């Protein structure tokens, strides 16, 4: 297992700083380690905007909390600048190919010298929230904590029978992309099919309330702060 730096030129995302094996090929992402030099592993899954400043900052914040955090770049260096472009990139993304890249990120962390845990956590936002649940369902015992923030998009699983992770969800009561009734039904489905600890929290906010770049005009600082503190506590409890 090796890490290689990525150049900043061409179409590559300058946030990419590691390369890792993924389904017989290579994938790239942004890795941050804690000040102590080691800690439990967490995969961070991007929104439909791509591996942008917000996701890189989430990785850095997790590292600051003591985790070795990795955000795979699912769009191959591309970052959307408006919701139309973001929607197109999300629809063009091959779900199974992206899921394999995320599986490679799990294995990369579990083999990394800085990672002290025997399983990883997974945190994702918007499109990435759907991928977090898909990843956990595919990876079984390798993922011990799954944290979807308002998970939507083509990666949301139809079934959760393979999921072994504890799940903590964060959803907005005024989410126009994923109505709260659907979130509540999803929470019940995961509990019924997976039989794992599941708790969804619902906030008086809209979609993407955690994104302080506020691209949709829905950032809610109070809800974001509460959801973040719950996430960090949850990861500390379940990833070891």
mmCIF file of C-alpha atoms in Angstrom:
data_model
loop_
_atom_site.group_PDB
_atom_site.id
_atom_site.type_symbol
_atom_site.label_atom_id
_atom_site.label_comp_id
_atom_site.label_asym_id
_atom_site.label_seq_id
_atom_site.Cartn_x
_atom_site.Cartn_y
_atom_site.Cartn_z
ATOM 1 C CA UNK A 1 0.000 0.000 0.000
ATOM 2 C CA UNK A 2 1.490 3.312 -1.074
ATOM 3 C CA UNK A 3 0.502 6.954 -1.157
ATOM 4 C CA UNK A 4 1.609 9.220 -3.967
ATOM 5 C CA UNK A 5 1.232 12.939 -4.281
ATOM 6 C CA UNK A 6 -0.894 14.284 -7.103
ATOM 7 C CA UNK A 7 0.249 17.150 -9.320
ATOM 8 C CA UNK A 8 -1.931 20.233 -9.476
ATOM 9 C CA UNK A 9 -1.974 20.629 -13.217
ATOM 10 C CA UNK A 10 -4.397 19.607 -15.924
ATOM 11 C CA UNK A 11 -7.919 18.571 -15.013
ATOM 12 C CA UNK A 12 -6.836 17.006 -11.736
ATOM 13 C CA UNK A 13 -8.224 18.407 -8.527
ATOM 14 C CA UNK A 14 -5.432 20.076 -6.517
ATOM 15 C CA UNK A 15 -7.026 18.704 -3.373
ATOM 16 C CA UNK A 16 -6.013 15.177 -4.409
ATOM 17 C CA UNK A 17 -3.007 14.115 -2.343
ATOM 18 C CA UNK A 18 -3.235 10.298 -2.318
ATOM 19 C CA UNK A 19 -3.672 7.507 -4.841
ATOM 20 C CA UNK A 20 -5.042 4.121 -3.826
ATOM 21 C CA UNK A 21 -5.965 0.827 -5.452
ATOM 22 C CA UNK A 22 -9.596 0.436 -6.457
ATOM 23 C CA UNK A 23 -11.029 -2.594 -8.250
ATOM 24 C CA UNK A 24 -7.890 -3.245 -10.278
ATOM 25 C CA UNK A 25 -7.366 0.403 -11.117
ATOM 26 C CA UNK A 26 -6.416 3.563 -9.230
ATOM 27 C CA UNK A 27 -8.519 6.150 -7.463
ATOM 28 C CA UNK A 28 -7.538 9.447 -5.921
ATOM 29 C CA UNK A 29 -8.601 11.456 -2.914
ATOM 30 C CA UNK A 30 -7.794 13.853 -0.132
ATOM 31 C CA UNK A 31 -6.315 12.435 3.094
ATOM 32 C CA UNK A 32 -5.704 14.186 6.409
ATOM 33 C CA UNK A 33 -4.180 12.740 9.567
ATOM 34 C CA UNK A 34 -4.604 14.008 13.141
ATOM 35 C CA UNK A 35 -1.949 16.004 15.015
ATOM 36 C CA UNK A 36 -1.120 12.868 17.018
ATOM 37 C CA UNK A 37 -0.193 11.076 13.791
ATOM 38 C CA UNK A 38 -2.683 8.229 14.133
ATOM 39 C CA UNK A 39 -6.326 7.495 14.843
ATOM 40 C CA UNK A 40 -9.450 5.636 13.685
ATOM 41 C CA UNK A 41 -10.263 5.721 9.966
ATOM 42 C CA UNK A 42 -13.184 7.569 8.397
ATOM 43 C CA UNK A 43 -14.249 7.768 4.742
ATOM 44 C CA UNK A 44 -15.887 11.072 3.759
ATOM 45 C CA UNK A 45 -18.156 10.991 0.708
ATOM 46 C CA UNK A 46 -18.651 14.163 -1.290
ATOM 47 C CA UNK A 47 -21.815 16.033 -2.218
ATOM 48 C CA UNK A 48 -22.852 16.409 -5.840
ATOM 49 C CA UNK A 49 -20.557 19.440 -6.084
ATOM 50 C CA UNK A 50 -17.451 17.216 -6.085
ATOM 51 C CA UNK A 51 -14.347 17.168 -3.911
ATOM 52 C CA UNK A 52 -14.575 20.881 -3.168
ATOM 53 C CA UNK A 53 -13.387 23.153 -0.374
ATOM 54 C CA UNK A 54 -16.270 22.186 1.905
ATOM 55 C CA UNK A 55 -15.516 18.455 1.731
ATOM 56 C CA UNK A 56 -11.792 19.070 2.182
ATOM 57 C CA UNK A 57 -12.625 21.139 5.265
ATOM 58 C CA UNK A 58 -14.784 18.311 6.641
ATOM 59 C CA UNK A 59 -11.805 15.978 6.224
ATOM 60 C CA UNK A 60 -9.574 18.471 8.018
ATOM 61 C CA UNK A 61 -12.093 18.907 10.822
ATOM 62 C CA UNK A 62 -12.281 15.152 11.360
ATOM 63 C CA UNK A 63 -8.497 14.985 11.449
ATOM 64 C CA UNK A 64 -8.593 17.715 14.066
ATOM 65 C CA UNK A 65 -10.919 15.498 16.102
ATOM 66 C CA UNK A 66 -8.408 12.649 16.010
ATOM 67 C CA UNK A 67 -9.457 10.658 12.931
ATOM 68 C CA UNK A 68 -7.542 9.651 9.809
ATOM 69 C CA UNK A 69 -10.001 10.896 7.191
ATOM 70 C CA UNK A 70 -10.098 10.256 3.448
ATOM 71 C CA UNK A 71 -12.426 11.748 0.833
ATOM 72 C CA UNK A 72 -12.242 9.896 -2.505
ATOM 73 C CA UNK A 73 -12.643 12.097 -5.570
ATOM 74 C CA UNK A 74 -15.595 10.487 -7.337
ATOM 75 C CA UNK A 75 -15.759 13.038 -10.161
ATOM 76 C CA UNK A 76 -12.161 12.619 -11.307
ATOM 77 C CA UNK A 77 -11.099 16.133 -10.431
ATOM 78 C CA UNK A 78 -14.200 17.959 -11.637
ATOM 79 C CA UNK A 79 -16.030 20.377 -9.320
ATOM 80 C CA UNK A 80 -19.471 21.762 -10.177
ATOM 81 C CA UNK A 81 -20.136 25.489 -9.970
ATOM 82 C CA UNK A 82 -23.937 25.441 -10.107
ATOM 83 C CA UNK A 83 -26.724 22.992 -9.324
ATOM 84 C CA UNK A 84 -27.372 22.209 -12.985
ATOM 85 C CA UNK A 85 -23.800 21.079 -13.516
ATOM 86 C CA UNK A 86 -23.824 19.225 -10.187
ATOM 87 C CA UNK A 87 -26.965 17.346 -11.126
ATOM 88 C CA UNK A 88 -25.458 16.367 -14.468
ATOM 89 C CA UNK A 89 -22.241 15.099 -12.871
ATOM 90 C CA UNK A 90 -24.237 13.082 -10.345
ATOM 91 C CA UNK A 91 -26.437 11.505 -13.025
ATOM 92 C CA UNK A 92 -23.397 10.663 -15.179
ATOM 93 C CA UNK A 93 -21.550 9.006 -12.298
ATOM 94 C CA UNK A 94 -21.582 5.182 -12.651
ATOM 95 C CA UNK A 95 -22.903 4.121 -9.249
ATOM 96 C CA UNK A 96 -21.213 0.737 -9.087
ATOM 97 C CA UNK A 97 -17.870 2.145 -10.269
ATOM 98 C CA UNK A 98 -18.073 4.837 -7.609
ATOM 99 C CA UNK A 99 -18.999 2.256 -4.988
ATOM 100 C CA UNK A 100 -15.915 0.216 -5.911
ATOM 101 C CA UNK A 101 -13.763 3.338 -5.524
ATOM 102 C CA UNK A 102 -15.231 3.831 -2.073
ATOM 103 C CA UNK A 103 -14.536 0.186 -1.248
ATOM 104 C CA UNK A 104 -10.932 0.796 -2.244
ATOM 105 C CA UNK A 105 -10.851 3.743 0.163
ATOM 106 C CA UNK A 106 -12.041 1.476 2.982
ATOM 107 C CA UNK A 107 -9.266 -1.030 2.297
ATOM 108 C CA UNK A 108 -6.711 1.764 1.913
ATOM 109 C CA UNK A 109 -7.521 3.125 5.358
ATOM 110 C CA UNK A 110 -7.586 -0.288 7.013
ATOM 111 C CA UNK A 111 -4.068 -0.940 5.684
ATOM 112 C CA UNK A 112 -2.734 2.544 6.459
ATOM 113 C CA UNK A 113 -0.009 2.733 9.090
ATOM 114 C CA UNK A 114 -1.696 5.719 10.759
ATOM 115 C CA UNK A 115 -5.072 3.996 11.180
ATOM 116 C CA UNK A 116 -5.577 2.382 14.572
ATOM 117 C CA UNK A 117 -9.092 0.964 14.044
ATOM 118 C CA UNK A 118 -10.083 -2.474 12.739
ATOM 119 C CA UNK A 119 -13.112 -0.945 10.983
ATOM 120 C CA UNK A 120 -13.875 2.475 9.531
ATOM 121 C CA UNK A 121 -16.610 5.031 9.772
ATOM 122 C CA UNK A 122 -18.279 6.618 6.766
ATOM 123 C CA UNK A 123 -19.787 10.107 6.603
ATOM 124 C CA UNK A 124 -21.461 11.493 3.506
ATOM 125 C CA UNK A 125 -23.542 14.449 2.422
ATOM 126 C CA UNK A 126 -26.370 14.717 -0.131
ATOM 127 C CA UNK A 127 -25.325 12.299 -2.914
ATOM 128 C CA UNK A 128 -22.611 11.095 -0.538
ATOM 129 C CA UNK A 129 -25.174 10.255 2.116
ATOM 130 C CA UNK A 130 -26.711 7.738 -0.258
ATOM 131 C CA UNK A 131 -23.281 6.333 -1.027
ATOM 132 C CA UNK A 132 -22.514 5.980 2.692
ATOM 133 C CA UNK A 133 -25.466 3.645 3.092
ATOM 134 C CA UNK A 134 -24.577 1.725 -0.080
ATOM 135 C CA UNK A 135 -20.951 1.416 1.043
ATOM 136 C CA UNK A 136 -21.946 0.141 4.477
ATOM 137 C CA UNK A 137 -24.343 -2.380 2.952
ATOM 138 C CA UNK A 138 -21.604 -3.650 0.609
ATOM 139 C CA UNK A 139 -18.696 -3.699 3.054
ATOM 140 C CA UNK A 140 -20.359 -5.398 6.019
ATOM 141 C CA UNK A 141 -18.150 -5.574 9.101
ATOM 142 C CA UNK A 142 -15.497 -3.288 7.587
ATOM 143 C CA UNK A 143 -17.777 -0.276 8.180
ATOM 144 C CA UNK A 144 -18.870 0.051 11.799
ATOM 145 C CA UNK A 145 -20.456 3.511 11.695
ATOM 146 C CA UNK A 146 -22.464 5.071 8.862
ATOM 147 C CA UNK A 147 -23.503 8.726 9.012
ATOM 148 C CA UNK A 148 -25.670 9.937 6.120
ATOM 149 C CA UNK A 149 -26.465 13.644 6.004
ATOM 150 C CA UNK A 150 -29.666 14.129 3.966
ATOM 151 C CA UNK A 151 -28.741 11.215 1.700
ATOM 152 C CA UNK A 152 -30.291 11.370 -1.761
ATOM 153 C CA UNK A 153 -29.484 10.326 -5.302
ATOM 154 C CA UNK A 154 -29.016 7.171 -7.330
ATOM 155 C CA UNK A 155 -26.813 5.411 -4.761
ATOM 156 C CA UNK A 156 -29.463 5.123 -2.034
ATOM 157 C CA UNK A 157 -29.878 1.348 -1.616
ATOM 158 C CA UNK A 158 -33.136 -0.504 -2.176
ATOM 159 C CA UNK A 159 -32.288 -2.953 0.591
ATOM 160 C CA UNK A 160 -30.136 -2.889 3.711
ATOM 161 C CA UNK A 161 -29.747 -6.571 4.526
ATOM 162 C CA UNK A 162 -25.921 -6.503 4.286
ATOM 163 C CA UNK A 163 -25.485 -3.477 6.515
ATOM 164 C CA UNK A 164 -23.682 -4.161 9.812
ATOM 165 C CA UNK A 165 -22.801 -0.604 10.828
ATOM 166 C CA UNK A 166 -24.553 1.432 13.439
ATOM 167 C CA UNK A 167 -26.345 4.276 11.617
ATOM 168 C CA UNK A 168 -26.833 7.890 12.628
ATOM 169 C CA UNK A 169 -28.737 10.019 10.121
ATOM 170 C CA UNK A 170 -29.156 13.799 9.899
ATOM 171 C CA UNK A 171 -32.119 15.091 7.909
ATOM 172 C CA UNK A 172 -33.928 18.391 7.459
ATOM 173 C CA UNK A 173 -37.618 18.702 8.181
ATOM 174 C CA UNK A 174 -37.886 21.200 5.295
ATOM 175 C CA UNK A 175 -35.786 19.255 2.777
ATOM 176 C CA UNK A 176 -37.205 19.749 -0.721
ATOM 177 C CA UNK A 177 -34.889 17.098 -2.202
ATOM 178 C CA UNK A 178 -35.735 14.338 0.284
ATOM 179 C CA UNK A 179 -39.031 14.924 2.110
ATOM 180 C CA UNK A 180 -38.927 14.105 5.789
ATOM 181 C CA UNK A 181 -41.587 11.427 5.346
ATOM 182 C CA UNK A 182 -39.207 9.507 3.079
ATOM 183 C CA UNK A 183 -36.393 9.881 5.591
ATOM 184 C CA UNK A 184 -38.566 8.481 8.363
ATOM 185 C CA UNK A 185 -39.539 5.552 6.136
ATOM 186 C CA UNK A 186 -35.871 4.924 5.362
ATOM 187 C CA UNK A 187 -34.995 4.939 9.056
ATOM 188 C CA UNK A 188 -37.675 2.321 9.709
ATOM 189 C CA UNK A 189 -36.561 0.202 6.706
ATOM 190 C CA UNK A 190 -32.942 0.100 7.897
ATOM 191 C CA UNK A 191 -34.032 -0.956 11.375
ATOM 192 C CA UNK A 192 -36.297 -3.649 9.951
ATOM 193 C CA UNK A 193 -33.912 -5.093 7.368
ATOM 194 C CA UNK A 194 -30.505 -4.712 9.012
ATOM 195 C CA UNK A 195 -31.333 -5.056 12.688
ATOM 196 C CA UNK A 196 -28.590 -2.576 13.639
ATOM 197 C CA UNK A 197 -28.723 0.423 15.968
ATOM 198 C CA UNK A 198 -30.314 3.242 13.957
ATOM 199 C CA UNK A 199 -31.093 6.791 15.001
ATOM 200 C CA UNK A 200 -32.089 9.574 12.644
ATOM 201 C CA UNK A 201 -32.102 13.152 13.878
ATOM 202 C CA UNK A 202 -34.429 15.686 12.280
ATOM 203 C CA UNK A 203 -33.635 19.388 12.184
ATOM 204 C CA UNK A 204 -35.753 22.497 11.520
ATOM 205 C CA UNK A 205 -33.799 23.102 8.322
ATOM 206 C CA UNK A 206 -33.664 22.432 4.606
ATOM 207 C CA UNK A 207 -31.414 20.306 2.441
ATOM 208 C CA UNK A 208 -27.633 20.757 2.820
ATOM 209 C CA UNK A 209 -28.055 22.578 6.131
ATOM 210 C CA UNK A 210 -24.515 21.532 7.135
ATOM 211 C CA UNK A 211 -22.758 23.104 4.134
ATOM 212 C CA UNK A 212 -21.416 26.472 5.286
ATOM 213 C CA UNK A 213 -20.566 27.436 1.700
ATOM 214 C CA UNK A 214 -24.362 27.834 1.447
ATOM 215 C CA UNK A 215 -24.623 27.130 -2.270
ATOM 216 C CA UNK A 216 -28.343 26.373 -1.952
ATOM 217 C CA UNK A 217 -29.087 29.107 0.579
ATOM 218 C CA UNK A 218 -30.071 26.522 3.205
ATOM 219 C CA UNK A 219 -27.113 26.568 5.604
ATOM 220 C CA UNK A 220 -28.306 26.495 9.210
ATOM 221 C CA UNK A 221 -25.421 27.078 11.641
ATOM 222 C CA UNK A 222 -27.248 25.887 14.747
ATOM 223 C CA UNK A 223 -28.396 22.646 13.140
ATOM 224 C CA UNK A 224 -24.978 22.159 11.547
ATOM 225 C CA UNK A 225 -23.156 22.549 14.860
ATOM 226 C CA UNK A 226 -25.476 20.131 16.651
ATOM 227 C CA UNK A 227 -25.284 17.542 13.860
ATOM 228 C CA UNK A 228 -21.499 17.781 13.784
ATOM 229 C CA UNK A 229 -21.097 17.255 17.529
ATOM 230 C CA UNK A 230 -23.416 14.248 17.376
ATOM 231 C CA UNK A 231 -21.437 12.849 14.434
ATOM 232 C CA UNK A 232 -18.065 13.143 16.157
ATOM 233 C CA UNK A 233 -19.372 11.512 19.345
ATOM 234 C CA UNK A 234 -20.970 8.722 17.311
ATOM 235 C CA UNK A 235 -17.784 8.006 15.381
ATOM 236 C CA UNK A 236 -15.725 7.950 18.586
ATOM 237 C CA UNK A 237 -18.138 5.437 20.103
ATOM 238 C CA UNK A 238 -18.388 3.092 17.127
ATOM 239 C CA UNK A 239 -15.091 3.180 15.205
ATOM 240 C CA UNK A 240 -12.305 1.317 16.964
#
